[in-house]
Amino acid sequence: VTEIFERLALNSRDDGLFEYLSDNANIVILPLSNPDGFLQTQRWPDQVVVTPSSSPRDGRQRRKNKLDTDDDLFSLADHLLGVDLNRNFSVGFGGGSPNSESLLYHGRTPLSEVESQALVAAAKLGPESRLRFFVDYHSFTKLLFIPNTGNARRDAITQLLPN
């Protein structure tokens, strides 16, 4: 994600795509939406409190935000706290787990987490009435999920993307 920002900044006068985007688009880049969870994975990249086959994972594979601020991964209670931010949105909210100890715990309600609220607020900076494209990058997999939009031309182009 930071490479996208660098390319936009360094090529804003390239007489091509980057200059066009620079002159004609509002681009909002949020390089990180879960800073406390990410910081925890950097501090203890190899530490596994729960067995690797159980959930939630930790080390560099932590997917939940961090709700406690004591930075004590040795405490099993602290380790199990958190919400899978990917499942904390209105769309697809029921697809997670209501169990707070689950790796896929979706939170109490849609948008219950400040990180999820910040992502929605950032998308509205476009401004919302002009929002045409939104992408949420993850580093864990090489999958690309694109919803059908109801726009026949756009959906046809999406279907041409390699699986």
Tab-separated table of C-alpha atoms in Angstrom:
chain	number	residue	atom	x	y	z
A	1	VAL	CA	0.000	0.000	0.000
A	2	THR	CA	2.842	2.384	0.731
A	3	GLU	CA	4.235	1.646	-2.737
A	4	ILE	CA	0.995	2.947	-4.251
A	5	PHE	CA	1.441	6.177	-2.303
A	6	GLU	CA	5.093	6.460	-3.386
A	7	ARG	CA	4.250	5.891	-7.067
A	8	LEU	CA	1.485	8.476	-6.973
A	9	ALA	CA	3.798	11.027	-5.370
A	10	LEU	CA	6.883	10.343	-7.497
A	11	ASN	CA	5.060	10.111	-10.836
A	12	SER	CA	2.461	12.865	-10.457
A	13	ARG	CA	3.879	14.666	-13.518
A	14	ASP	CA	4.486	11.678	-15.816
A	15	ASP	CA	2.173	12.890	-18.650
A	16	GLY	CA	0.220	9.680	-18.129
A	17	LEU	CA	-1.972	7.812	-15.675
A	18	PHE	CA	-0.380	9.103	-12.481
A	19	GLU	CA	-0.652	12.735	-13.583
A	20	TYR	CA	-4.270	12.155	-14.611
A	21	LEU	CA	-5.055	10.637	-11.202
A	22	SER	CA	-3.198	13.428	-9.426
A	23	ASP	CA	-5.165	16.109	-11.285
A	24	ASN	CA	-8.602	14.432	-11.380
A	25	ALA	CA	-9.084	12.115	-8.414
A	26	ASN	CA	-9.261	12.322	-4.661
A	27	ILE	CA	-7.236	9.365	-3.411
A	28	VAL	CA	-7.410	8.412	0.250
A	29	ILE	CA	-4.777	5.930	1.438
A	30	LEU	CA	-4.874	4.402	4.885
A	31	PRO	CA	-1.654	2.373	5.069
A	32	LEU	CA	-2.642	0.575	8.278
A	33	SER	CA	-5.998	0.094	9.968
A	34	ASN	CA	-4.972	-1.949	13.022
A	35	PRO	CA	-1.818	-0.288	14.417
A	36	ASP	CA	-1.922	-1.826	17.886
A	37	GLY	CA	-2.412	-5.364	16.544
A	38	PHE	CA	0.326	-4.819	13.970
A	39	LEU	CA	2.707	-3.469	16.605
A	40	GLN	CA	2.020	-6.558	18.710
A	41	THR	CA	2.959	-8.847	15.807
A	42	GLN	CA	6.243	-6.966	15.405
A	43	ARG	CA	7.096	-7.141	19.101
A	44	TRP	CA	6.459	-10.881	19.397
A	45	PRO	CA	6.662	-12.350	15.870
A	46	ASP	CA	7.450	-15.910	16.962
A	47	GLN	CA	5.452	-16.164	20.153
A	48	VAL	CA	2.495	-18.554	20.137
A	49	VAL	CA	0.380	-18.562	23.283
A	50	VAL	CA	-2.186	-21.012	21.950
A	51	THR	CA	-1.186	-23.973	19.787
A	52	PRO	CA	-0.810	-23.026	16.102
A	53	SER	CA	-3.737	-25.268	15.097
A	54	SER	CA	-6.151	-23.501	17.440
A	55	SER	CA	-7.435	-19.979	17.353
A	56	PRO	CA	-6.812	-17.137	17.580
A	57	ARG	CA	-3.380	-17.282	16.016
A	58	ASP	CA	-0.734	-14.849	17.107
A	59	GLY	CA	2.846	-14.035	16.218
A	60	ARG	CA	2.841	-12.531	12.704
A	61	GLN	CA	-0.528	-14.147	11.898
A	62	ARG	CA	-2.730	-12.255	14.372
A	63	ARG	CA	-5.977	-11.256	12.707
A	64	LYS	CA	-7.834	-9.679	15.634
A	65	ASN	CA	-7.420	-6.155	16.922
A	66	LYS	CA	-6.011	-5.731	20.403
A	67	LEU	CA	-8.481	-4.594	23.028
A	68	ASP	CA	-6.163	-4.678	26.027
A	69	THR	CA	-3.227	-2.296	26.343
A	70	ASP	CA	-0.999	-4.176	28.806
A	71	ASP	CA	1.085	-5.751	25.983
A	72	ASP	CA	1.196	-9.052	27.850
A	73	LEU	CA	0.946	-11.888	25.351
A	74	PHE	CA	1.776	-14.322	28.152
A	75	SER	CA	-1.710	-13.782	29.528
A	76	LEU	CA	-4.097	-16.134	27.765
A	77	ALA	CA	-7.046	-13.867	28.607
A	78	ASP	CA	-5.402	-10.889	26.894
A	79	HIS	CA	-4.438	-13.011	23.934
A	80	LEU	CA	-8.006	-14.126	23.276
A	81	LEU	CA	-9.440	-10.606	23.341
A	82	GLY	CA	-10.117	-8.730	20.137
A	83	VAL	CA	-12.338	-8.574	17.075
A	84	ASP	CA	-11.656	-9.811	13.553
A	85	LEU	CA	-11.932	-6.422	11.855
A	86	ASN	CA	-12.634	-8.035	8.468
A	87	ARG	CA	-15.962	-9.227	9.863
A	88	ASN	CA	-16.950	-6.071	11.757
A	89	PHE	CA	-18.876	-4.407	8.932
A	90	SER	CA	-22.593	-4.320	8.136
A	91	VAL	CA	-22.126	-6.323	4.958
A	92	GLY	CA	-21.395	-9.940	5.862
A	93	PHE	CA	-21.580	-9.337	9.621
A	94	GLY	CA	-23.288	-12.685	10.277
A	95	GLY	CA	-20.423	-14.503	8.557
A	96	GLY	CA	-18.168	-14.298	11.585
A	97	SER	CA	-18.560	-15.854	14.988
A	98	PRO	CA	-20.482	-14.593	18.039
A	99	ASN	CA	-17.898	-16.365	20.257
A	100	SER	CA	-15.440	-13.751	21.549
A	101	GLU	CA	-12.665	-16.378	21.785
A	102	SER	CA	-13.016	-17.341	18.122
A	103	LEU	CA	-10.482	-16.233	15.529
A	104	LEU	CA	-13.479	-15.004	13.506
A	105	TYR	CA	-15.237	-13.100	16.290
A	106	HIS	CA	-17.172	-10.331	14.526
A	107	GLY	CA	-17.680	-8.079	17.550
A	108	ARG	CA	-20.798	-7.073	19.471
A	109	THR	CA	-22.397	-5.227	16.558
A	110	PRO	CA	-21.425	-4.107	13.044
A	111	LEU	CA	-18.918	-1.236	13.271
A	112	SER	CA	-18.458	-1.738	17.010
A	113	GLU	CA	-14.684	-1.209	16.655
A	114	VAL	CA	-12.981	2.165	16.235
A	115	GLU	CA	-10.751	0.716	13.489
A	116	SER	CA	-13.789	-0.288	11.387
A	117	GLN	CA	-15.392	3.096	11.993
A	118	ALA	CA	-12.189	4.818	10.852
A	119	LEU	CA	-12.156	2.855	7.577
A	120	VAL	CA	-15.737	3.855	6.818
A	121	ALA	CA	-14.969	7.482	7.693
A	122	ALA	CA	-11.886	7.418	5.430
A	123	ALA	CA	-13.940	6.114	2.503
A	124	LYS	CA	-16.317	9.058	2.968
A	125	LEU	CA	-13.453	11.551	2.592
A	126	GLY	CA	-13.633	11.077	-1.198
A	127	PRO	CA	-16.365	12.636	-0.797
A	128	GLU	CA	-18.838	9.755	-0.488
A	129	SER	CA	-20.997	10.991	-3.389
A	130	ARG	CA	-17.988	10.670	-5.718
A	131	LEU	CA	-16.662	7.329	-4.412
A	132	ARG	CA	-16.016	5.080	-7.403
A	133	PHE	CA	-13.437	2.619	-6.125
A	134	PHE	CA	-12.473	1.199	-2.751
A	135	VAL	CA	-9.921	-1.491	-2.067
A	136	ASP	CA	-8.929	-3.110	1.215
A	137	TYR	CA	-5.551	-4.850	0.995
A	138	HIS	CA	-4.544	-7.794	3.150
A	139	SER	CA	-1.125	-9.357	3.281
A	140	PHE	CA	-2.222	-12.844	4.317
A	141	THR	CA	-3.470	-14.201	0.986
A	142	LYS	CA	-3.344	-13.677	-2.759
A	143	LEU	CA	-7.114	-13.670	-3.241
A	144	LEU	CA	-9.073	-10.840	-4.832
A	145	PHE	CA	-12.727	-10.499	-3.853
A	146	ILE	CA	-14.765	-8.199	-6.100
A	147	PRO	CA	-18.535	-7.900	-5.672
A	148	ASN	CA	-20.935	-7.645	-8.562
A	149	THR	CA	-22.079	-4.044	-8.626
A	150	GLY	CA	-25.167	-4.239	-10.790
A	151	ASN	CA	-23.374	-2.188	-13.464
A	152	ALA	CA	-23.328	-4.578	-16.462
A	153	ARG	CA	-20.183	-3.126	-18.057
A	154	ARG	CA	-18.192	-3.076	-14.798
A	155	ASP	CA	-19.341	-6.584	-13.808
A	156	ALA	CA	-18.363	-7.922	-17.253
A	157	ILE	CA	-14.845	-6.461	-16.846
A	158	THR	CA	-14.637	-7.993	-13.350
A	159	GLN	CA	-15.493	-11.427	-14.769
A	160	LEU	CA	-12.495	-11.155	-17.126
A	161	LEU	CA	-10.027	-10.903	-14.226
A	162	PRO	CA	-8.013	-14.104	-13.706
A	163	ASN	CA	-9.056	-16.333	-10.829
